Coordinates of N, CA and C in Angstrom, one line a residue:
M15 N -220.8 145.0 68.7 CA -219.5 144.3 69.0 C -219.7 143.9 70.5
R16 N -219.3 142.8 70.8 CA -219.6 142.2 72.4 C -218.1 142.1 73.0
L17 N -218.1 142.4 74.3 CA -216.9 142.2 75.0 C -217.1 141.2 76.0
T18 N -216.3 140.1 76.2 CA -216.4 139.2 77.2 C -215.2 139.2 77.9
K19 N -215.1 139.6 79.3 CA -214.2 139.5 80.1 C -213.7 138.1 80.7
F20 N -212.4 137.7 80.5 CA -211.9 136.6 81.0 C -211.1 136.9 82.2
E21 N -210.5 135.9 83.0 CA -209.6 136.1 84.1 C -208.4 137.0 83.7
H22 N -207.9 138.0 84.8 CA -206.9 138.7 84.8 C -206.9 139.7 83.6
A23 N -206.0 139.5 82.6 CA -206.0 140.5 81.6 C -206.6 140.2 80.3
A24 N -207.2 139.0 80.2 CA -207.6 138.6 78.8 C -209.1 139.1 78.6
L25 N -209.3 139.4 77.2 CA -210.6 139.8 76.8 C -210.9 139.2 75.5
L26 N -212.2 139.1 75.3 CA -212.6 138.6 73.9 C -213.5 139.6 73.4
L27 N -213.3 139.9 72.0 CA -214.2 140.9 71.4 C -214.8 140.1 70.1
E28 N -216.2 140.2 70.0 CA -216.8 139.3 68.9 C -217.7 140.4 68.1
D29 N -217.6 140.3 66.8 CA -218.2 141.2 65.9 C -218.3 140.4 64.6
S30 N -219.6 140.5 64.0 CA -220.0 139.9 62.9 C -219.4 138.4 62.5
G31 N -219.6 137.7 63.7 CA -219.1 136.2 63.7 C -217.6 136.1 63.9
K32 N -217.0 137.0 64.0 CA -215.5 136.9 64.1 C -215.1 137.3 65.5
K33 N -213.9 136.7 66.0 CA -213.5 136.8 67.3 C -211.9 137.6 67.4
L34 N -211.7 138.3 68.3 CA -210.4 138.9 68.6 C -210.1 138.6 70.1
F35 N -208.9 137.9 70.2 CA -208.5 137.6 71.5 C -207.3 138.6 72.1
L36 N -207.4 139.1 73.3 CA -206.4 140.1 73.7 C -205.8 139.5 75.0
D37 N -204.6 139.4 75.0 CA -203.8 139.1 76.2 C -204.3 137.7 77.0
P38 N -204.3 136.8 76.3 CA -204.6 135.4 77.1 C -203.4 134.8 77.6
G39 N -203.2 134.9 79.0 CA -201.9 134.6 79.6 C -202.1 133.5 80.7
S40 N -201.2 133.4 81.5 CA -201.0 132.3 82.5 C -202.1 132.3 83.5
F41 N -202.6 133.5 83.9 CA -203.6 133.5 84.9 C -205.0 133.5 84.3
T42 N -205.0 133.1 83.0 CA -206.4 133.0 82.5 C -206.7 131.5 82.1
S43 N -208.1 131.1 82.3 CA -208.2 129.7 82.0 C -207.9 129.3 80.7
P44 N -207.6 128.0 80.5 CA -207.3 127.6 78.9 C -208.5 128.0 78.0
L45 N -208.0 128.8 77.0 CA -209.2 129.3 76.0 C -209.8 128.1 75.2
T46 N -211.2 128.3 75.1 CA -212.2 127.4 74.4 C -212.8 128.0 73.4
D47 N -213.5 127.4 72.5 CA -214.3 127.9 71.4 C -213.5 129.1 70.7
T48 N -212.6 128.8 70.1 CA -211.6 129.8 69.5 C -211.6 129.9 68.0
G49 N -212.6 128.9 67.6 CA -212.8 129.1 66.0 C -213.3 130.5 65.5
N50 N -213.0 130.8 64.2 CA -213.5 131.9 63.7 C -212.7 133.2 64.3
T51 N -211.5 132.9 64.6 CA -210.5 134.1 65.3 C -210.0 134.8 64.0
A52 N -210.3 136.2 64.0 CA -209.6 136.9 63.1 C -208.3 137.5 63.3
A53 N -208.0 137.7 64.9 CA -206.6 138.1 65.2 C -206.4 137.9 66.7
V54 N -205.2 137.9 67.2 CA -204.9 137.9 68.6 C -204.0 139.2 68.8
V55 N -204.2 139.8 69.9 CA -203.3 141.0 70.2 C -202.7 140.8 71.6
I56 N -201.3 140.9 71.6 CA -200.6 140.5 72.9 C -200.0 142.2 73.1
T57 N -200.3 142.7 74.4 CA -199.7 144.1 74.5 C -198.2 143.8 75.1
H58 N -197.8 142.9 75.6 CA -196.2 142.6 75.9 C -195.9 141.3 76.3
E59 N -194.7 141.1 76.6 CA -194.2 139.7 76.8 C -194.3 138.9 78.1
H60 N -194.8 139.6 79.1 CA -194.9 138.9 80.2 C -195.9 137.9 80.3
A61 N -195.6 136.7 81.1 CA -196.4 135.4 81.0 C -197.8 135.7 81.3
D62 N -198.2 136.6 82.2 CA -199.6 136.8 82.5 C -200.4 137.4 81.4
H63 N -199.8 137.6 80.4 CA -200.4 138.2 79.3 C -200.4 137.4 77.9
W64 N -199.6 136.4 78.0 CA -199.5 135.3 76.9 C -198.8 134.2 77.3
T65 N -199.1 133.1 76.7 CA -198.3 131.7 76.8 C -198.3 131.0 75.7
P66 N -197.4 130.2 75.4 CA -197.4 129.5 74.1 C -198.6 128.6 73.9
E67 N -199.0 128.0 75.2 CA -200.2 127.1 75.0 C -201.5 127.9 74.8
Q68 N -201.7 129.1 75.1 CA -202.8 129.8 74.8 C -202.9 130.1 73.3
L69 N -201.8 130.5 72.8 CA -201.6 130.9 71.3 C -202.0 129.5 70.5
K70 N -201.4 128.4 70.9 CA -201.9 127.3 70.2 C -203.0 126.9 70.3
R71 N -203.8 127.2 71.3 CA -205.4 126.9 71.2 C -206.0 127.7 70.2
V72 N -205.6 128.8 69.9 CA -206.2 129.7 69.0 C -205.7 129.1 67.7
L73 N -204.3 129.0 67.4 CA -204.0 128.6 66.2 C -204.2 127.3 65.7
D74 N -204.5 126.3 66.5 CA -205.0 124.8 66.2 C -206.3 125.0 65.4
L75 N -207.2 125.9 65.7 CA -208.5 126.1 64.9 C -208.3 127.1 63.9
N76 N -207.3 128.0 64.1 CA -207.0 129.1 63.1 C -205.7 129.2 62.6
P77 N -205.3 128.3 61.8 CA -204.1 128.4 61.2 C -203.7 129.7 60.5
G78 N -202.6 130.3 60.7 CA -202.2 131.4 60.1 C -202.9 132.7 60.6
V79 N -203.5 132.7 61.7 CA -204.2 133.8 62.2 C -203.2 134.9 62.6
P80 N -203.4 136.2 62.3 CA -202.4 137.1 62.7 C -202.3 137.3 64.1
I81 N -201.1 137.5 64.7 CA -200.8 137.9 66.0 C -200.1 139.2 66.0
Y82 N -200.8 140.3 66.6 CA -200.3 141.6 66.7 C -199.6 141.8 68.0
A83 N -198.4 142.4 68.1 CA -197.7 142.5 69.3 C -196.3 143.4 69.1
P84 N -195.9 144.0 70.2 CA -194.6 144.8 70.1 C -193.5 143.7 69.8
Q85 N -192.3 144.5 69.6 CA -191.1 143.7 69.3 C -190.7 142.7 70.4
G86 N -190.7 143.1 71.6 CA -190.5 142.3 72.7 C -191.2 140.9 72.6
V87 N -192.3 141.0 72.3 CA -193.1 139.7 72.2 C -192.5 138.9 71.0
A88 N -192.3 139.5 69.9 CA -191.7 138.8 68.7 C -190.4 138.2 69.1
D89 N -189.6 138.8 70.0 CA -188.3 138.2 70.4 C -188.5 137.0 71.5
A90 N -189.5 137.2 72.1 CA -189.8 136.1 73.3 C -190.6 134.9 72.6
A91 N -191.3 135.1 71.7 CA -192.2 134.2 71.1 C -191.7 133.7 69.6
K92 N -190.4 133.1 69.6 CA -189.8 132.9 68.3 C -190.5 131.8 67.5
D93 N -191.2 131.0 68.2 CA -191.8 129.8 67.5 C -193.2 130.3 66.9
F94 N -193.5 131.5 67.0 CA -194.8 132.1 66.3 C -194.5 133.2 65.4
D95 N -195.3 133.3 64.5 CA -195.2 134.4 63.4 C -195.9 135.5 63.9
I96 N -195.2 136.5 64.5 CA -195.7 137.7 65.1 C -195.7 138.9 64.2
T97 N -196.5 139.6 64.1 CA -196.7 140.9 63.2 C -196.4 142.0 64.2
V98 N -195.4 142.6 64.1 CA -194.8 143.6 65.1 C -195.6 145.0 64.8
V99 N -196.2 145.6 65.9 CA -196.8 146.8 65.8 C -196.3 147.8 66.7
R100 N -196.4 149.1 66.4 CA -195.8 150.2 67.1 C -196.7 151.4 67.3
A101 N -196.6 152.1 68.2 CA -197.4 153.4 68.5 C -197.4 154.0 67.0
G102 N -198.9 154.4 66.6 CA -199.2 155.1 65.4 C -199.7 154.1 64.3
D103 N -199.4 152.7 64.5 CA -200.0 151.8 63.5 C -201.3 151.6 63.6
T104 N -202.1 151.4 62.5 CA -203.5 150.9 62.4 C -203.5 149.9 61.5
V105 N -204.1 148.7 62.0 CA -204.3 147.6 61.0 C -205.8 147.1 60.9
E106 N -206.2 146.5 60.1 CA -207.5 145.8 59.9 C -207.5 144.4 60.0
A107 N -208.4 143.9 60.7 CA -208.3 142.3 61.0 C -209.7 141.9 61.0
G108 N -210.3 141.4 59.9 CA -211.7 141.1 59.8 C -212.4 142.3 60.0
P109 N -213.4 142.3 60.9 CA -214.3 143.5 61.2 C -213.8 144.3 62.3
F110 N -212.4 144.1 62.6 CA -211.8 144.9 63.7 C -210.8 145.8 63.1
T111 N -210.8 147.1 63.7 CA -209.8 148.0 63.2 C -209.0 148.3 64.6
L112 N -207.6 148.2 64.4 CA -207.0 148.2 65.7 C -205.9 149.3 65.6
R113 N -205.8 150.3 66.5 CA -205.0 151.4 66.6 C -204.3 151.3 67.7
F114 N -202.8 151.4 67.7 CA -201.9 151.3 68.7 C -201.4 152.4 69.2
F115 N -201.1 152.5 70.5 CA -200.4 153.5 71.3 C -199.5 153.1 72.2
G116 N -198.6 154.0 72.5 CA -197.5 153.7 73.6 C -196.3 153.0 73.3
E117 N -195.4 152.8 74.0 CA -194.2 152.1 73.8 C -193.6 151.2 74.8
K118 N -194.0 151.4 76.1 CA -193.2 150.8 77.1 C -194.1 150.6 78.3
H119 N -193.8 149.4 78.9 CA -194.6 148.9 80.1 C -194.2 149.9 81.3
A120 N -195.2 150.2 82.2 CA -194.8 150.8 83.4 C -193.9 150.3 84.1
V121 N -193.0 151.2 84.9 CA -191.9 150.7 85.7 C -192.4 149.9 86.8
I122 N -191.8 148.6 87.1 CA -192.1 147.8 88.3 C -191.1 148.2 89.4
H123 N -189.8 148.3 89.0 CA -188.8 148.6 90.0 C -187.5 148.7 89.1
S124 N -186.7 149.7 89.5 CA -185.4 149.8 89.0 C -184.5 148.7 88.7
S125 N -184.7 147.6 89.4 CA -184.0 146.4 89.2 C -184.5 145.5 88.0
I126 N -185.7 145.8 87.6 CA -186.6 144.9 86.6 C -186.5 145.8 85.1
P127 N -186.1 145.2 84.2 CA -186.1 145.7 82.8 C -187.5 146.2 82.5
V128 N -187.5 147.4 81.8 CA -188.9 147.8 81.3 C -189.0 147.3 79.9
V129 N -190.1 146.6 79.6 CA -190.2 145.9 78.3 C -191.0 146.7 77.5
D130 N -191.2 146.4 76.1 CA -192.1 146.9 75.1 C -193.4 146.5 75.6
N131 N -194.3 147.7 75.3 CA -195.9 147.5 75.6 C -196.6 148.4 74.5
V132 N -197.6 147.9 74.0 CA -198.6 148.6 73.2 C -200.0 148.6 73.7
G133 N -200.6 149.8 73.8 CA -202.1 149.8 74.1 C -202.7 149.7 72.7
V134 N -204.0 149.3 72.8 CA -204.8 149.1 71.6 C -206.2 149.6 71.8
L135 N -206.6 150.5 70.6 CA -207.9 150.8 70.6 C -208.8 150.1 69.6
I136 N -209.8 149.4 69.8 CA -210.5 148.6 68.9 C -211.8 149.2 68.4
N137 N -211.9 149.2 67.1 CA -213.1 149.8 66.5 C -213.4 151.1 67.1
D138 N -212.4 152.1 67.5 CA -212.8 153.4 67.9 C -213.7 153.2 69.1
T139 N -213.7 152.2 69.9 CA -214.6 152.0 71.1 C -214.0 151.6 72.3
L140 N -213.3 150.5 72.2 CA -212.6 149.9 73.7 C -211.3 150.3 73.5
Y141 N -210.7 150.8 74.6 CA -209.3 151.1 74.8 C -208.7 150.4 75.9
Y142 N -207.6 149.6 75.6 CA -206.8 148.8 76.7 C -205.3 149.1 76.6
A143 N -204.8 149.7 77.5 CA -203.3 150.1 77.5 C -202.3 149.0 77.7
G144 N -202.7 147.7 78.0 CA -201.8 146.7 78.5 C -201.3 147.1 79.9
D145 N -200.1 146.9 80.2 CA -199.5 147.3 81.6 C -199.0 148.6 81.4
S146 N -199.8 149.6 81.1 CA -199.3 151.1 81.2 C -200.3 151.9 81.6
F147 N -200.1 153.3 81.5 CA -201.2 154.1 81.7 C -201.0 155.3 80.5
T148 N -200.7 154.7 79.5 CA -200.9 155.6 78.1 C -202.0 156.0 77.8
I149 N -202.1 157.3 77.7 CA -203.5 157.9 77.2 C -203.6 158.2 75.7
P150 N -204.5 157.6 75.1 CA -204.7 157.7 73.6 C -204.9 159.3 73.3
E151 N -204.1 160.0 73.0 CA -204.3 161.5 72.8 C -205.2 161.6 71.5
G152 N -206.1 162.5 71.6 CA -207.0 162.8 70.6 C -208.1 161.9 70.4
V153 N -208.4 160.9 71.3 CA -209.6 159.9 71.3 C -210.4 160.2 72.4
D154 N -211.7 160.2 72.1 CA -212.8 160.1 73.0 C -213.1 158.6 73.2
V155 N -212.6 158.2 74.5 CA -212.7 156.7 74.8 C -214.1 156.4 75.1
D156 N -214.9 155.5 74.4 CA -216.2 155.0 74.8 C -216.1 154.0 76.1
V157 N -215.3 153.0 75.9 CA -215.0 152.0 77.0 C -213.6 151.8 77.3
L158 N -213.3 152.1 78.6 CA -211.7 151.9 79.1 C -211.6 150.7 79.9
A159 N -210.8 149.8 79.7 CA -210.2 148.9 80.6 C -209.2 149.4 81.6
V160 N -209.5 149.2 82.9 CA -208.7 150.1 83.8 C -208.0 148.9 84.6
P161 N -206.6 149.0 84.7 CA -206.0 147.9 85.5 C -206.2 148.2 87.0
A162 N -206.3 147.2 87.8 CA -206.8 147.3 89.2 C -205.8 146.9 90.0
G163 N -205.0 145.8 89.8 CA -204.0 145.4 90.7 C -202.8 144.7 90.1
A164 N -201.6 145.4 90.4 CA -200.3 144.8 89.8 C -199.1 145.2 90.5
P165 N -198.0 144.7 90.6 CA -196.8 145.2 91.1 C -196.3 146.6 90.5
W166 N -196.8 146.9 89.4 CA -196.5 148.1 88.8 C -197.5 149.5 89.0
L167 N -198.4 149.0 89.8 CA -199.3 150.3 90.0 C -199.8 150.2 91.4
K168 N -200.4 151.6 91.8 CA -200.9 151.7 93.0 C -202.3 152.3 92.6
I169 N -203.4 152.5 93.4 CA -204.7 152.6 93.0 C -204.8 154.1 92.7
A170 N -204.1 154.8 93.2 CA -204.1 156.4 93.0 C -203.7 156.6 91.4
E171 N -202.8 155.7 90.9 CA -202.6 156.0 89.5 C -203.7 155.4 88.7
S172 N -204.4 154.5 88.9 CA -205.5 154.0 88.2 C -206.7 155.1 88.2
I173 N -206.8 155.7 89.4 CA -207.9 156.6 89.5 C -207.5 157.9 88.7
D174 N -206.2 158.4 88.8 CA -206.0 159.5 88.0 C -206.0 159.3 86.5
Y175 N -205.6 158.0 86.0 CA -205.7 157.6 84.7 C -207.2 157.5 84.2
T176 N -208.1 157.2 85.1 CA -209.6 157.2 84.7 C -210.2 158.6 84.6
L177 N -209.6 159.5 85.5 CA -210.0 160.7 85.5 C -209.5 161.5 84.3
A178 N -208.3 161.2 83.9 CA -207.7 161.8 82.7 C -208.4 161.5 81.4
V179 N -208.8 160.0 81.3 CA -209.3 159.6 80.0 C -210.7 160.0 79.9
R180 N -211.5 160.1 81.0 CA -212.9 160.5 80.9 C -213.8 159.5 80.2
P181 N -213.7 158.2 80.3 CA -214.5 157.2 79.4 C -215.8 157.5 79.8
K182 N -216.7 157.1 78.7 CA -218.2 156.9 78.9 C -218.5 155.8 79.7
R183 N -217.7 154.6 79.6 CA -217.9 153.3 80.3 C -216.5 152.9 80.8
S184 N -216.5 152.1 81.8 CA -215.2 151.6 82.2 C -215.5 150.3 83.1
F185 N -214.5 149.4 83.1 CA -214.5 148.1 83.9 C -213.0 147.9 84.2
T186 N -212.8 147.1 85.4 CA -211.7 146.7 85.6 C -211.0 145.6 85.3
T187 N -209.6 145.6 85.0 CA -209.0 144.6 84.5 C -207.6 144.1 85.2
H188 N -207.0 143.2 84.9 CA -205.7 142.9 85.6 C -205.7 143.0 87.1
E189 N -206.7 141.9 87.7 CA -207.0 142.0 89.0 C -206.8 140.6 89.7
M190 N -206.2 139.5 89.0 CA -206.2 138.3 89.6 C -205.2 138.4 90.8
V191 N -204.4 139.3 90.9 CA -203.5 139.4 92.1 C -204.1 139.9 93.4
L192 N -205.5 140.2 93.3 CA -206.2 140.9 94.2 C -207.2 139.7 95.0
A193 N -207.2 139.8 96.3 CA -208.3 139.0 96.9 C -209.7 139.7 96.7
R194 N -210.6 139.1 97.1 CA -212.1 139.7 96.7 C -212.3 141.1 97.5
A195 N -211.8 141.1 98.7 CA -211.7 142.5 99.3 C -211.1 143.7 98.4
G196 N -210.0 143.3 97.9 CA -209.2 144.1 97.1 C -209.8 144.5 95.8
K197 N -210.4 143.5 95.2 CA -211.3 143.7 93.8 C -212.4 144.7 94.2
D198 N -213.2 144.5 95.4 CA -214.2 145.5 95.7 C -213.8 146.7 96.0
M199 N -212.7 146.9 96.7 CA -212.2 148.3 96.8 C -211.9 149.0 95.7
S200 N -211.1 148.2 94.6 CA -210.8 148.8 93.5 C -211.8 149.2 92.5
N201 N -212.9 148.3 92.8 CA -214.1 148.6 91.8 C -214.7 149.9 92.4
A202 N -214.7 150.1 93.7 CA -215.3 151.3 94.2 C -214.7 152.5 93.9
R203 N -213.3 152.5 93.8 CA -212.5 153.7 93.4 C -212.5 154.0 91.9
I204 N -212.5 153.1 91.1 CA -212.8 153.3 89.7 C -214.1 153.7 89.4
K205 N -215.0 153.2 90.0 CA -216.4 153.6 89.7 C -216.5 155.2 89.9
W206 N -216.0 155.3 91.2 CA -216.1 156.9 91.6 C -215.4 157.8 90.5
A207 N -214.1 157.2 90.0 CA -213.5 158.1 89.1 C -214.1 158.2 87.7
T208 N -214.8 157.2 87.3 CA -215.4 157.1 86.0 C -216.7 158.2 86.1
E209 N -217.4 158.0 87.3 CA -218.6 158.9 87.4 C -218.1 160.4 87.4
Q210 N -217.1 160.8 87.9 CA -216.6 162.1 87.8 C -216.7 162.8 86.5
G211 N -216.4 162.0 85.5 CA -216.6 162.4 84.1 C -217.9 162.1 83.4
G212 N -218.9 161.7 84.2 CA -220.1 161.4 83.7 C -220.3 160.2 83.1
G213 N -219.3 159.2 83.3 CA -219.4 157.9 82.8 C -219.9 156.9 83.7
E214 N -220.2 155.6 83.4 CA -220.8 154.5 84.0 C -219.8 153.3 84.1
F215 N -219.7 152.8 85.2 CA -218.9 151.7 85.7 C -219.6 150.5 85.7
F216 N -219.0 149.2 85.2 CA -219.4 148.1 85.3 C -218.4 147.1 85.9
A217 N -218.9 146.4 86.9 CA -218.1 145.6 87.8 C -218.1 144.3 86.9
L218 N -217.4 144.0 86.1 CA -217.3 142.6 85.2 C -216.5 141.8 86.0
E219 N -217.2 140.6 85.9 CA -216.3 139.4 86.6 C -216.0 138.4 85.3
P220 N -215.3 137.5 85.6 CA -214.7 136.6 84.4 C -216.2 135.8 83.9
G221 N -216.2 136.1 82.6 CA -217.4 135.4 82.0 C -218.5 136.4 81.7
D222 N -218.4 137.4 82.3 CA -219.4 138.5 82.1 C -219.3 139.3 80.6
T223 N -220.2 139.8 80.2 CA -220.3 140.2 78.8 C -220.7 141.5 78.8
L224 N -220.3 142.4 77.9 CA -220.8 143.9 77.7 C -221.0 144.1 76.3
D225 N -222.2 144.6 75.7 CA -222.5 145.1 74.5 C -221.8 146.5 74.2
L226 N -220.9 146.7 73.2 CA -220.5 147.8 72.9 C -221.0 148.5 71.8

């Protein structure tokens, strides 16, 4: 299985000639080469994690492709056929086994509603919690996508999250709100946290790949 990192929170997984798109939103360049898509996963309803235009780019070449997301996305994306998933669900989509964890987005501020959010474990290898620090209990995480910059986090939380999960490998995501200096600082802190558990950090930039 191969991971490609896109801008911000979007990822592409490829296995056995099939593709899985994760959280292609407004901070991500328009998706291309979307043929042979087995599924799309959207962790929550915020626009930096999905847009109608990005979904249409997938659906135009893959009519009827399943889109897995929590109830909040189904409510927001009424023009699309969303398969609602919740914590504890497991689904098969082509060569991809998707296990879902967690229920809510991290708190941004008391004035902002807390929306539905699910994390996803893909093929028991890559774990991505969306906009949350949900730990997948009972799972030895091989590769962890660690959020680096957002209104809902401070770097201490990302460090503690990485220390708690103890992944074998990690990389940062959710970082388009950071300048280059901020990305470098976040990478250094997450690298340190990953290494405390004996893991290896990969400073992936948009377009970079990692074989899982």
